[in-house]
Amino acid sequence: MSNTNTTDERDLGQAGEQLSTAPREEPTATLPSMGVIGWARWFWRQLTSMRVALILLFLLSLGAVPGSLIPQNSVDELKVQTFKEAHTTVSPVYEKLQFFDVYSSVWFSAIYILLFVSLIGCIVPRTWQFVGQLRGRPPGAPRKLTRLPAYTTWRTDAEPERVREVAHSLLCRRRFRSHVVGDAVAAEKGYLRETGNLLFHIALIVMLIAFAGGQLFKSEGGKLIVEGDGFANTITQYDDFKSGSLFDDDDLAPFSFDLQDFVGTYERNGPQRGTPRTYEARVTYAEGADGETKKKVIEVNKPLVVDGTKVYLNAHGYAPVISVKDGKGKEVYRSAVPLLPIDNNVTSTGAIKVMDGYKDKNGKKSQLGFQAFFVPTFAGDGQGTMFSQYPGLDYPVLALNGYYGSLGVDSGLPQNVYQLDTSKMKEFKDSNGDKLKKRLRPGETMKLPDGAGSITFESVEEWASFQITRQPASGWALTGAVAAIIGLAGSLFIQRRRVWVRAVRGADGVTVVEMAGLGRSESAKLPEELTGLAIALHDEAPTASGPDPDHRPDQPSEEPAEGAEK
């Protein structure tokens, strides 16, 4: 068998065509005809070319880089504001380039739409062309099979008709599409390569549509819940809520759930001390207003799923139970106050705000505020700074300092519930005139000066925060991703190839058999496959005895063609 690296297309004719549905590349020197229509056709051909589609796909992935490195308004506006305050030089530039809103920016949307149009314009004609190829038959053999990349020949005593019949049957058994054309059998195989190619590009379109639909109709929000409290899936219940531009309030799935208990256990010894071992929220939930109550354990990456809405466990912390009494001993405040963790050992900070019901010693209405610093495991006095040594509740301590006056909640401006605005407040002072502050253990009380009352650290509850998301078309996106992988694998590992077997009677009456193969790309598998076919056909049409009339006695004899026996 012989192999060649080049093929004369003039000799191959239709045999070398349509091995792919890829559009023909136009010479770069060819310019469109003058006029709007000519330029429009040229632009459309460039846009729907595979080269431009790949460039747009690369630009789309490149454009997503700022979205993953720079805080996004659609994800966390607070982080965006913090970033702007910390990077005053580059923030105005990022603002103009829409880097804080990458996925809704003009330039990202333009790339997205152009890629969508490019894929559609590329796939539709290729699909029709491929359907036409499936309905047709493999083209007849080229005039000179010796010019094909894989070739072998031998002489046999079998009749040409018999050779062609056996070859046709053999190729059909090897799952080739085969038919007899003139003095040769034409066969083709590997259509799944082009099927995989089209499947890959169609899957990309499905993914683009799914992602676009998910962004337009999505909803997501967060909710912090203390043990014993619950949540109903209405917008007013969310701590924060974001949605797509086409989202409607009626799209929220009707369900509710209560946090019965949060269970967290941690590694106590070794280098991984403090690493969570158990981290789960035990809830009861119900679908609809009158749904049956069910139990569920929500873990990290194991959400509660209700009617397409997923409830993820996000974070965990502690909520000291605080009670406040006025100067007459009347309890004016009792609540579990969630505090925000600031490190892996759940050292937490926050604010306690007594807005209503409190009166000072003169009977005048006032408001109280306390800055709180909580550690679930205190190292002890004289053991360094007050930071938790372990995330579990081994030795909880709450540090407080208080203020009185106006909390500023009536100004109409939004406030952070975890921060205390002391601009219109005064500090409580102890008997020495110093800032009033104290560390409390559960059950201990801090007396406020001048008969202003007291604050008691009653106990500790736990809280869990949840992310409630609804992402329509996520199933389609997953299906498209799987289909894209399957299609890409098929287009990479399946080779489309053609085989021809010509059998004609020679001048001396002996049948001359020629076999040749042509693939879309160079591959060692094509000569190997042709060798196997030649050996199988040779068993039915063995080499004829006697000298080859083309052999010259004055020349050294040639080796038998690969696939033929001596």
Coordinates of C-alpha atoms in Angstrom, one line a residue:
M1 CA 0.0 0.0 0.0
S2 CA 1.3 3.5 -0.8
N3 CA 0.6 6.8 0.8
T4 CA 0.8 10.3 -0.7
N5 CA 0.6 13.7 1.0
T6 CA -1.0 15.6 -1.9
T7 CA -4.0 15.0 -4.0
D8 CA -4.7 16.5 -7.4
E9 CA -8.3 17.8 -7.1
R10 CA -8.7 17.9 -10.8
D11 CA -8.3 14.1 -10.9
L12 CA -10.5 13.5 -7.9
G13 CA -13.4 15.5 -9.1
Q14 CA -16.5 15.0 -6.9
A15 CA -14.8 12.2 -5.0
G16 CA -12.9 14.7 -2.9
E17 CA -15.8 17.1 -2.4
Q18 CA -18.5 17.2 0.4
L19 CA -16.4 15.4 3.0
S20 CA -17.5 18.3 5.2
T21 CA -20.3 20.8 5.2
A22 CA -17.9 23.6 6.2
P23 CA -18.3 26.6 4.0
R24 CA -15.6 27.2 1.4
E25 CA -13.0 29.8 2.3
E26 CA -13.0 32.7 0.0
P27 CA -9.6 34.1 -1.2
T28 CA -8.7 37.1 0.9
A29 CA -7.9 39.1 -2.2
T30 CA -11.5 38.7 -3.4
L31 CA -13.5 41.9 -2.7
P32 CA -17.2 42.2 -2.9
S33 CA -18.8 44.1 -5.7
M34 CA -19.5 47.7 -5.2
G35 CA -22.7 48.7 -3.5
V36 CA -24.6 48.1 -0.3
I37 CA -25.8 44.6 -1.3
G38 CA -22.3 43.5 -2.1
W39 CA -20.9 44.7 1.2
A40 CA -23.8 43.2 3.1
R41 CA -23.2 39.8 1.5
W42 CA -19.5 40.0 2.3
F43 CA -20.3 40.9 6.0
W44 CA -22.8 38.1 6.3
R45 CA -20.3 35.6 4.9
Q46 CA -17.6 36.7 7.4
L47 CA -20.1 36.7 10.3
T48 CA -21.3 33.2 9.5
S49 CA -17.8 31.7 9.0
M50 CA -16.5 29.3 11.5
R51 CA -13.4 31.4 12.0
V52 CA -15.5 34.4 13.2
A53 CA -17.7 32.1 15.4
L54 CA -14.6 30.8 17.2
I55 CA -13.3 34.4 17.6
L56 CA -16.6 35.5 19.1
L57 CA -16.7 32.5 21.4
F58 CA -13.2 33.4 22.6
L59 CA -14.2 37.0 23.1
L60 CA -17.2 35.9 25.1
S61 CA -15.1 33.8 27.4
L62 CA -12.5 36.7 27.6
G63 CA -15.3 39.2 28.4
A64 CA -16.4 37.0 31.3
V65 CA -13.1 37.4 33.1
P66 CA -13.8 40.9 34.5
G67 CA -17.1 39.5 35.7
S68 CA -15.4 36.9 37.8
L69 CA -12.6 39.1 39.1
I70 CA -14.5 42.4 39.7
P71 CA -17.5 42.6 42.1
Q72 CA -20.8 42.8 40.2
N73 CA -23.8 44.9 41.1
S74 CA -26.1 42.0 40.2
V75 CA -24.4 39.9 42.8
D76 CA -23.4 42.1 45.7
E77 CA -23.8 45.9 45.6
L78 CA -22.1 46.3 49.0
K79 CA -19.0 44.7 47.7
V80 CA -19.0 46.9 44.6
Q81 CA -19.3 50.0 46.9
T82 CA -16.5 48.7 49.1
F83 CA -14.3 48.1 46.0
K84 CA -15.0 51.7 44.7
E85 CA -14.0 53.2 48.1
A86 CA -10.8 51.1 48.1
H87 CA -9.8 51.7 44.5
T88 CA -10.6 55.3 43.7
T89 CA -8.3 55.5 40.7
V90 CA -9.5 52.6 38.6
S91 CA -13.1 52.6 39.7
P92 CA -14.2 55.5 37.4
V93 CA -12.5 53.7 34.5
Y94 CA -14.3 50.4 35.4
E95 CA -17.6 52.4 35.6
K96 CA -17.2 53.7 32.1
L97 CA -16.3 50.3 30.8
Q98 CA -19.3 48.8 32.6
F99 CA -17.0 46.3 34.4
F100 CA -19.3 46.4 37.5
D101 CA -22.2 45.2 35.3
V102 CA -20.4 43.0 32.8
Y103 CA -23.2 40.5 31.9
S104 CA -25.7 43.3 31.2
S105 CA -23.2 45.6 29.5
V106 CA -23.6 46.8 25.9
W107 CA -20.3 45.2 24.7
F108 CA -21.0 41.8 26.3
S109 CA -24.5 41.8 24.9
A110 CA -23.2 42.7 21.5
I111 CA -20.7 39.8 21.6
Y112 CA -23.5 37.5 22.8
I113 CA -25.9 38.5 20.1
L114 CA -23.3 38.3 17.3
L115 CA -22.2 34.9 18.4
F116 CA -25.9 33.7 18.4
V117 CA -26.5 35.1 14.9
S118 CA -23.2 33.7 13.7
L119 CA -24.0 30.2 14.9
I120 CA -27.5 30.3 13.4
G121 CA -26.2 31.6 10.1
C122 CA -23.5 28.9 10.0
I123 CA -25.6 25.9 11.2
V124 CA -28.7 26.3 9.0
P125 CA -27.1 26.0 5.6
R126 CA -24.7 23.3 6.8
T127 CA -27.6 21.3 8.2
W128 CA -29.5 21.4 4.8
Q129 CA -26.3 20.5 3.0
F130 CA -25.7 17.6 5.3
V131 CA -29.3 16.4 4.9
G132 CA -28.7 16.5 1.1
Q133 CA -25.6 14.4 1.5
L134 CA -27.4 11.8 3.6
R135 CA -30.1 11.5 1.0
G136 CA -27.5 11.2 -1.8
R137 CA -25.0 8.4 -2.5
P138 CA -21.2 8.4 -2.3
P139 CA -19.6 9.8 -5.5
G140 CA -18.1 7.6 -8.2
A141 CA -14.4 6.6 -8.2
P142 CA -11.8 9.1 -9.4
R143 CA -10.1 8.4 -12.7
K144 CA -6.7 7.8 -11.1
L145 CA -7.0 6.0 -7.8
T146 CA -3.2 6.0 -7.5
R147 CA -3.3 9.7 -6.5
L148 CA -5.3 9.0 -3.3
P149 CA -3.6 9.0 0.1
A150 CA -4.2 5.3 0.7
Y151 CA -4.0 2.8 -2.3
T152 CA -3.4 -0.8 -3.1
T153 CA -3.8 -3.1 -6.1
W154 CA -3.4 -6.7 -7.2
R155 CA -4.5 -9.1 -10.0
T156 CA -7.0 -11.9 -9.6
D157 CA -8.6 -14.6 -11.6
A158 CA -12.1 -13.7 -10.3
E159 CA -14.5 -12.0 -12.6
P160 CA -14.8 -8.2 -12.2
E161 CA -18.5 -8.5 -11.5
R162 CA -17.8 -11.0 -8.8
V163 CA -15.2 -8.8 -7.2
R164 CA -17.5 -5.8 -7.2
E165 CA -20.3 -7.9 -5.7
V166 CA -18.1 -9.2 -2.9
A167 CA -16.6 -5.8 -2.3
H168 CA -20.1 -4.3 -2.1
S169 CA -21.2 -6.9 0.4
L170 CA -18.0 -6.5 2.5
L171 CA -18.3 -2.8 2.7
C172 CA -22.0 -3.0 3.8
R173 CA -21.0 -5.4 6.5
R174 CA -18.4 -2.9 7.7
R175 CA -21.2 -0.3 8.0
F176 CA -20.2 1.6 4.9
R177 CA -22.9 3.2 2.7
S178 CA -22.0 1.5 -0.5
H179 CA -23.3 1.2 -4.1
V180 CA -21.9 0.2 -7.5
V181 CA -21.0 3.0 -9.9
G182 CA -19.8 1.9 -13.3
D183 CA -16.7 -0.3 -12.9
A184 CA -16.2 0.5 -9.2
V185 CA -17.8 0.3 -5.8
A186 CA -18.1 3.6 -4.0
A187 CA -18.5 3.6 -0.2
E188 CA -18.6 6.2 2.6
K189 CA -18.5 6.1 6.4
G190 CA -18.1 8.4 9.3
Y191 CA -21.2 10.6 8.9
L192 CA -21.4 10.8 12.7
R193 CA -18.4 13.2 12.6
E194 CA -20.5 15.8 10.8
T195 CA -23.5 14.9 13.0
G196 CA -21.3 15.6 16.1
N197 CA -20.1 18.8 14.6
L198 CA -23.6 20.1 14.0
L199 CA -24.8 18.7 17.4
F200 CA -22.0 20.7 19.1
H201 CA -23.0 24.0 17.4
I202 CA -26.7 23.4 18.0
A203 CA -25.9 22.6 21.7
L204 CA -24.1 26.0 21.9
I205 CA -27.2 27.7 20.7
V206 CA -29.3 25.9 23.2
M207 CA -26.9 26.9 26.0
L208 CA -27.0 30.5 24.8
I209 CA -30.8 30.6 24.8
A210 CA -30.9 28.8 28.2
F211 CA -28.5 31.3 29.8
A212 CA -30.3 34.3 28.3
G213 CA -33.7 32.9 29.5
G214 CA -32.2 32.2 32.9
Q215 CA -30.9 35.8 33.3
L216 CA -34.2 37.3 32.1
F217 CA -36.5 35.2 34.3
K218 CA -34.3 34.4 37.2
S219 CA -34.9 35.4 40.9
E220 CA -32.6 35.1 43.8
G221 CA -32.5 36.4 47.3
G222 CA -31.1 35.8 50.8
K223 CA -32.7 35.2 54.1
L224 CA -31.2 34.9 57.6
I225 CA -33.3 32.8 60.0
V226 CA -32.8 32.2 63.7
E227 CA -33.7 28.8 65.1
G228 CA -37.4 28.6 65.6
D229 CA -38.3 31.2 63.0
G230 CA -39.5 30.6 59.4
F231 CA -39.7 32.0 55.9
A232 CA -42.5 32.2 53.3
N233 CA -41.5 32.7 49.7
T234 CA -42.8 36.2 49.2
I235 CA -40.7 39.2 48.2
T236 CA -41.4 41.0 51.5
Q237 CA -39.8 38.1 53.4
Y238 CA -36.4 38.4 51.8
D239 CA -33.5 40.3 53.3
D240 CA -32.2 41.1 49.8
F241 CA -33.8 40.2 46.5
K242 CA -32.7 40.4 42.8
S243 CA -34.5 39.3 39.7
G244 CA -34.3 39.3 35.9
S245 CA -35.9 42.0 33.8
L246 CA -38.8 39.8 32.7
F247 CA -39.4 38.3 36.2
D248 CA -42.9 38.6 37.6
D249 CA -43.9 38.3 41.3
D250 CA -46.3 35.6 40.4
D251 CA -43.4 33.4 39.3
L252 CA -42.4 32.8 42.9
A253 CA -43.1 29.2 43.9
P254 CA -45.6 29.1 46.9
F255 CA -43.9 27.4 49.8
S256 CA -42.6 28.0 53.3
F257 CA -40.1 26.5 55.7
D258 CA -39.1 26.8 59.4
L259 CA -35.6 26.3 60.8
Q260 CA -36.0 23.8 63.5
D261 CA -32.4 23.3 64.4
F262 CA -28.9 24.0 63.1
V263 CA -26.3 21.3 63.8
G264 CA -22.6 22.1 63.5
T265 CA -19.7 20.0 64.7
Y266 CA -16.1 20.8 64.2
E267 CA -12.7 19.1 64.3
R268 CA -11.2 19.5 67.8
N269 CA -7.6 18.4 67.3
G270 CA -4.8 18.4 64.8
P271 CA -4.0 20.9 62.1
Q272 CA -7.6 20.9 60.9
R273 CA -9.0 22.0 64.3
G274 CA -12.1 24.1 63.8
T275 CA -12.9 22.5 60.3
P276 CA -16.7 21.8 60.0
R277 CA -17.6 18.1 60.1
T278 CA -21.3 18.4 60.4
Y279 CA -23.0 21.5 58.9
E280 CA -26.7 21.1 58.3
A281 CA -29.9 22.9 58.8
R282 CA -32.9 20.8 59.8
V283 CA -36.1 22.3 58.5
T284 CA -39.8 21.6 58.0
Y285 CA -41.4 22.8 54.8
A286 CA -44.7 22.9 53.1
E287 CA -45.7 23.5 49.4
G288 CA -48.5 25.9 48.9
A289 CA -50.8 27.4 51.6
D290 CA -52.3 24.0 52.7
G291 CA -49.4 21.6 51.7
E292 CA -48.4 18.7 53.9
T293 CA -45.6 19.5 56.3
K294 CA -42.4 17.6 55.4
K295 CA -38.9 17.4 57.0
K296 CA -35.7 18.0 55.2
V297 CA -32.0 18.4 56.1
I298 CA -30.3 21.1 54.1
E299 CA -26.6 20.7 53.7
V300 CA -23.9 22.6 51.7
N301 CA -24.5 21.8 48.0
K302 CA -27.5 19.7 49.0
P303 CA -30.4 22.2 48.7
L304 CA -34.1 21.9 49.4
V305 CA -35.8 21.9 46.0
V306 CA -39.5 23.0 45.7
D307 CA -41.1 23.5 42.4
G308 CA -37.9 24.5 40.6
T309 CA -36.8 26.8 43.4
K310 CA -33.6 25.8 45.3
V311 CA -32.9 26.7 48.9
Y312 CA -29.1 26.6 49.6
L313 CA -27.5 26.7 53.0
N314 CA -25.1 29.6 52.8
A315 CA -23.7 30.5 56.2
H316 CA -24.1 30.1 60.0
G317 CA -23.6 32.2 63.1
Y318 CA -24.8 32.9 66.6
A319 CA -27.6 35.1 67.9
P320 CA -27.3 36.0 71.6
V321 CA -30.7 36.3 73.3
I322 CA -30.8 39.8 74.9
S323 CA -33.3 41.3 77.3
V324 CA -33.3 45.0 78.3
K325 CA -35.1 46.5 81.3
D326 CA -35.7 50.2 82.0
G327 CA -35.1 52.0 85.3
K328 CA -38.3 50.7 86.8
G329 CA -37.4 47.1 86.1
K330 CA -39.9 46.7 83.2
E331 CA -38.7 44.5 80.3
V332 CA -38.8 46.6 77.2
Y333 CA -36.9 44.4 74.8
R334 CA -36.2 40.7 74.4
S335 CA -34.9 39.2 71.2
A336 CA -32.3 36.9 69.6
V337 CA -29.9 39.3 67.9
P338 CA -28.0 37.8 64.9
L339 CA -24.3 38.8 64.8
L340 CA -22.1 38.5 61.7
P341 CA -19.0 36.3 61.8
I342 CA -15.7 38.0 61.0
D343 CA -13.4 34.9 61.0
N344 CA -13.4 31.1 60.7
N345 CA -13.9 30.7 64.4
V346 CA -17.1 32.7 64.3
T347 CA -15.9 35.7 66.2
S348 CA -18.9 37.9 65.6
T349 CA -20.0 41.6 65.7
G350 CA -23.2 43.5 65.4
A351 CA -25.6 46.0 67.0
I352 CA -28.5 45.7 69.5
K353 CA -31.1 48.4 68.9
V354 CA -33.9 49.2 71.4
M355 CA -36.1 51.5 69.4
D356 CA -39.4 51.5 71.2
G357 CA -40.8 51.2 74.7
Y358 CA -37.8 52.4 76.7
K359 CA -37.9 55.5 79.0
D360 CA -35.1 57.0 80.9
K361 CA -35.2 57.7 84.7
N362 CA -37.2 60.8 84.1
G363 CA -39.8 59.0 82.2
K364 CA -38.7 60.5 78.8
K365 CA -38.8 58.3 75.8
S366 CA -35.4 57.4 74.4
Q367 CA -33.6 54.8 72.4
L368 CA -30.7 52.5 73.3
G369 CA -28.0 51.1 71.2
F370 CA -25.3 48.6 72.1
Q371 CA -22.2 47.5 70.2
A372 CA -21.8 43.8 70.5
F373 CA -18.7 41.6 70.2
F374 CA -19.3 37.9 70.6
V375 CA -16.9 34.9 70.8
P376 CA -18.3 31.3 71.1
T377 CA -15.1 30.1 72.8
F378 CA -13.3 32.7 74.9
A379 CA -9.6 32.1 75.7
G380 CA -9.9 33.7 79.1
D381 CA -8.7 36.9 80.8
G382 CA -5.1 37.7 80.2
Q383 CA -5.0 35.3 77.2
G384 CA -4.6 37.8 74.5
T385 CA -7.2 39.7 72.4
M386 CA -10.8 38.8 72.5
F387 CA -11.1 36.5 69.5
S388 CA -12.7 33.1 69.4
Q389 CA -10.4 30.1 69.8
Y390 CA -12.9 27.6 68.4
P391 CA -16.2 27.8 66.4
G392 CA -18.2 25.7 68.8
L393 CA -20.0 27.1 71.9
D394 CA -17.4 26.0 74.5
Y395 CA -17.1 29.2 76.4
P396 CA -19.4 31.9 75.0
V397 CA -18.7 35.5 76.0
L398 CA -20.5 38.7 74.9
A399 CA -18.8 42.1 75.2
L400 CA -21.0 45.2 75.2
N401 CA -20.8 48.9 75.4
G402 CA -23.9 51.1 75.3
Y403 CA -25.3 54.4 74.0
Y404 CA -28.5 56.4 74.5
G405 CA -30.3 59.0 72.4
S406 CA -31.6 58.7 68.8
L407 CA -30.7 55.7 66.6
G408 CA -31.6 57.7 63.5
V409 CA -34.1 55.1 62.3
D410 CA -36.9 57.7 61.9
S411 CA -34.9 59.7 59.3
G412 CA -36.2 57.7 56.4
L413 CA -32.7 56.7 55.3
P414 CA -31.9 52.9 55.2
Q415 CA -29.6 51.6 57.9
N416 CA -27.5 48.5 58.2
V417 CA -29.0 46.4 61.0
Y418 CA -25.5 45.2 62.0
Q419 CA -24.1 48.7 62.4
L420 CA -24.9 51.4 65.0
D421 CA -25.2 55.0 64.0
T422 CA -23.9 56.9 67.1
S423 CA -23.9 60.4 65.6
K424 CA -27.0 61.4 67.6
M425 CA -26.2 59.3 70.7
K426 CA -24.2 59.6 73.9
E427 CA -22.1 56.9 75.5
F428 CA -23.0 55.5 78.9
K429 CA -20.2 56.2 81.4
D430 CA -19.2 54.2 84.4
S431 CA -18.5 55.6 87.9
N432 CA -15.0 56.6 86.8
G433 CA -16.2 58.6 83.8
D434 CA -14.9 56.0 81.4
K435 CA -16.8 54.2 78.6
L436 CA -19.2 51.7 80.0
K437 CA -18.3 48.2 78.8
K438 CA -18.5 44.7 80.1
R439 CA -18.0 41.1 79.2
L440 CA -20.9 38.9 79.9
R441 CA -21.5 35.2 80.2
P442 CA -24.9 33.7 79.6
G443 CA -27.2 34.7 82.5
E444 CA -25.1 37.7 83.5
T445 CA -26.4 41.3 83.6
M446 CA -24.8 44.7 82.9
K447 CA -26.3 47.5 85.0
L448 CA -26.7 50.9 83.2
P449 CA -25.5 54.0 85.2
D450 CA -27.8 56.4 87.0
G451 CA -30.7 54.0 87.2
A452 CA -31.0 53.8 83.4
G453 CA -31.9 50.1 83.6
S454 CA -30.0 46.9 82.6
I455 CA -29.1 44.5 79.8
T456 CA -28.9 40.8 80.3
F457 CA -27.2 38.1 78.2
E458 CA -29.8 35.4 78.5
S459 CA -28.6 32.6 76.2
V460 CA -27.4 31.8 72.7
E461 CA -29.4 30.8 69.7
E462 CA -28.0 29.8 66.3
W463 CA -28.9 31.2 62.9
A464 CA -28.4 30.0 59.3
S465 CA -28.6 32.1 56.1
F466 CA -30.1 30.7 53.0
Q467 CA -29.9 31.6 49.3
I468 CA -33.2 31.0 47.6
T469 CA -32.8 30.9 43.8
R470 CA -34.9 30.1 40.8
Q471 CA -33.0 29.7 37.6
P472 CA -35.3 28.8 34.7
A473 CA -33.9 26.7 31.8
S474 CA -31.1 25.4 33.9
G475 CA -32.1 21.9 32.8
W476 CA -31.8 23.0 29.1
A477 CA -28.4 24.5 29.9
L478 CA -27.2 21.2 31.4
T479 CA -28.6 19.3 28.4
G480 CA -26.9 21.6 26.0
A481 CA -23.6 21.2 27.8
V482 CA -23.8 17.4 27.8
A483 CA -24.8 17.4 24.1
A484 CA -21.9 19.8 23.3
I485 CA -19.4 17.5 24.9
I486 CA -20.9 14.5 23.1
G487 CA -20.9 16.3 19.8
L488 CA -17.4 17.6 20.2
A489 CA -16.1 14.1 21.0
G490 CA -17.8 12.8 17.9
S491 CA -16.3 15.5 15.7
L492 CA -12.8 15.0 17.1
F493 CA -12.6 11.2 17.2
I494 CA -14.7 10.1 14.2
Q495 CA -13.1 10.4 10.8
R496 CA -15.3 10.7 7.7
R497 CA -13.7 8.7 4.9
R498 CA -14.5 7.2 1.5
V499 CA -13.3 3.9 -0.1
W500 CA -13.4 2.8 -3.8
V501 CA -12.9 -0.6 -5.2
R502 CA -12.4 -0.8 -8.9
A503 CA -12.3 -4.1 -10.7
V504 CA -11.7 -4.2 -14.5
R505 CA -10.4 -6.8 -16.9
G506 CA -6.8 -6.3 -18.0
A507 CA -5.3 -6.6 -21.4
D508 CA -4.3 -10.3 -20.7
G509 CA -7.8 -11.1 -19.5
V510 CA -6.9 -11.1 -15.8
T511 CA -8.9 -8.9 -13.5
V512 CA -7.1 -5.9 -12.0
V513 CA -8.4 -4.8 -8.5
E514 CA -7.6 -1.4 -7.2
M515 CA -8.6 -0.1 -3.7
A516 CA -8.2 3.4 -2.5
G517 CA -9.3 5.5 0.5
L518 CA -9.7 9.2 1.1
G519 CA -10.3 10.9 4.5
R520 CA -11.2 14.4 5.4
S521 CA -7.9 14.7 7.2
E522 CA -4.6 12.8 7.3
S523 CA -4.9 9.8 9.7
A524 CA -3.0 6.6 10.2
K525 CA -6.3 4.8 10.8
L526 CA -7.4 5.2 7.1
P527 CA -4.5 3.1 5.7
E528 CA -5.0 0.5 8.5
E529 CA -8.7 0.3 7.7
L530 CA -8.0 0.0 4.0
T531 CA -5.5 -2.8 4.8
G532 CA -8.1 -4.7 6.7
L533 CA -10.6 -4.3 3.8
A534 CA -8.0 -5.4 1.3
I535 CA -7.1 -8.5 3.2
A536 CA -10.8 -9.5 3.6
L537 CA -11.4 -8.9 -0.1
H538 CA -8.2 -10.7 -1.1
D539 CA -9.5 -13.9 0.7
E540 CA -12.4 -13.9 -1.8
A541 CA -10.4 -12.7 -4.8
P542 CA -6.8 -14.0 -4.3
T543 CA -3.8 -12.9 -6.3
A544 CA -3.7 -14.5 -9.8
S545 CA -0.7 -16.8 -10.6
G546 CA 1.6 -15.9 -13.5
P547 CA 3.7 -12.9 -14.3
D548 CA 2.4 -9.3 -14.2
P549 CA 2.3 -8.1 -17.8
D550 CA 3.4 -4.6 -16.6
H551 CA 6.6 -6.2 -15.0
R552 CA 9.8 -5.6 -16.9
P553 CA 12.5 -8.4 -16.6
D554 CA 15.3 -5.8 -16.7
Q555 CA 14.0 -4.1 -13.6
P556 CA 14.1 -5.5 -10.0
S557 CA 10.9 -7.0 -8.9
E558 CA 8.7 -4.9 -6.6
E559 CA 7.3 -5.9 -3.3
P560 CA 3.7 -7.1 -3.4
A561 CA 1.2 -4.4 -2.6
E562 CA 0.2 -4.1 1.0
G563 CA -2.8 -6.3 1.7
A564 CA -2.0 -8.8 -1.0
E565 CA -0.4 -12.2 -0.7
K566 CA 2.5 -13.6 -2.7

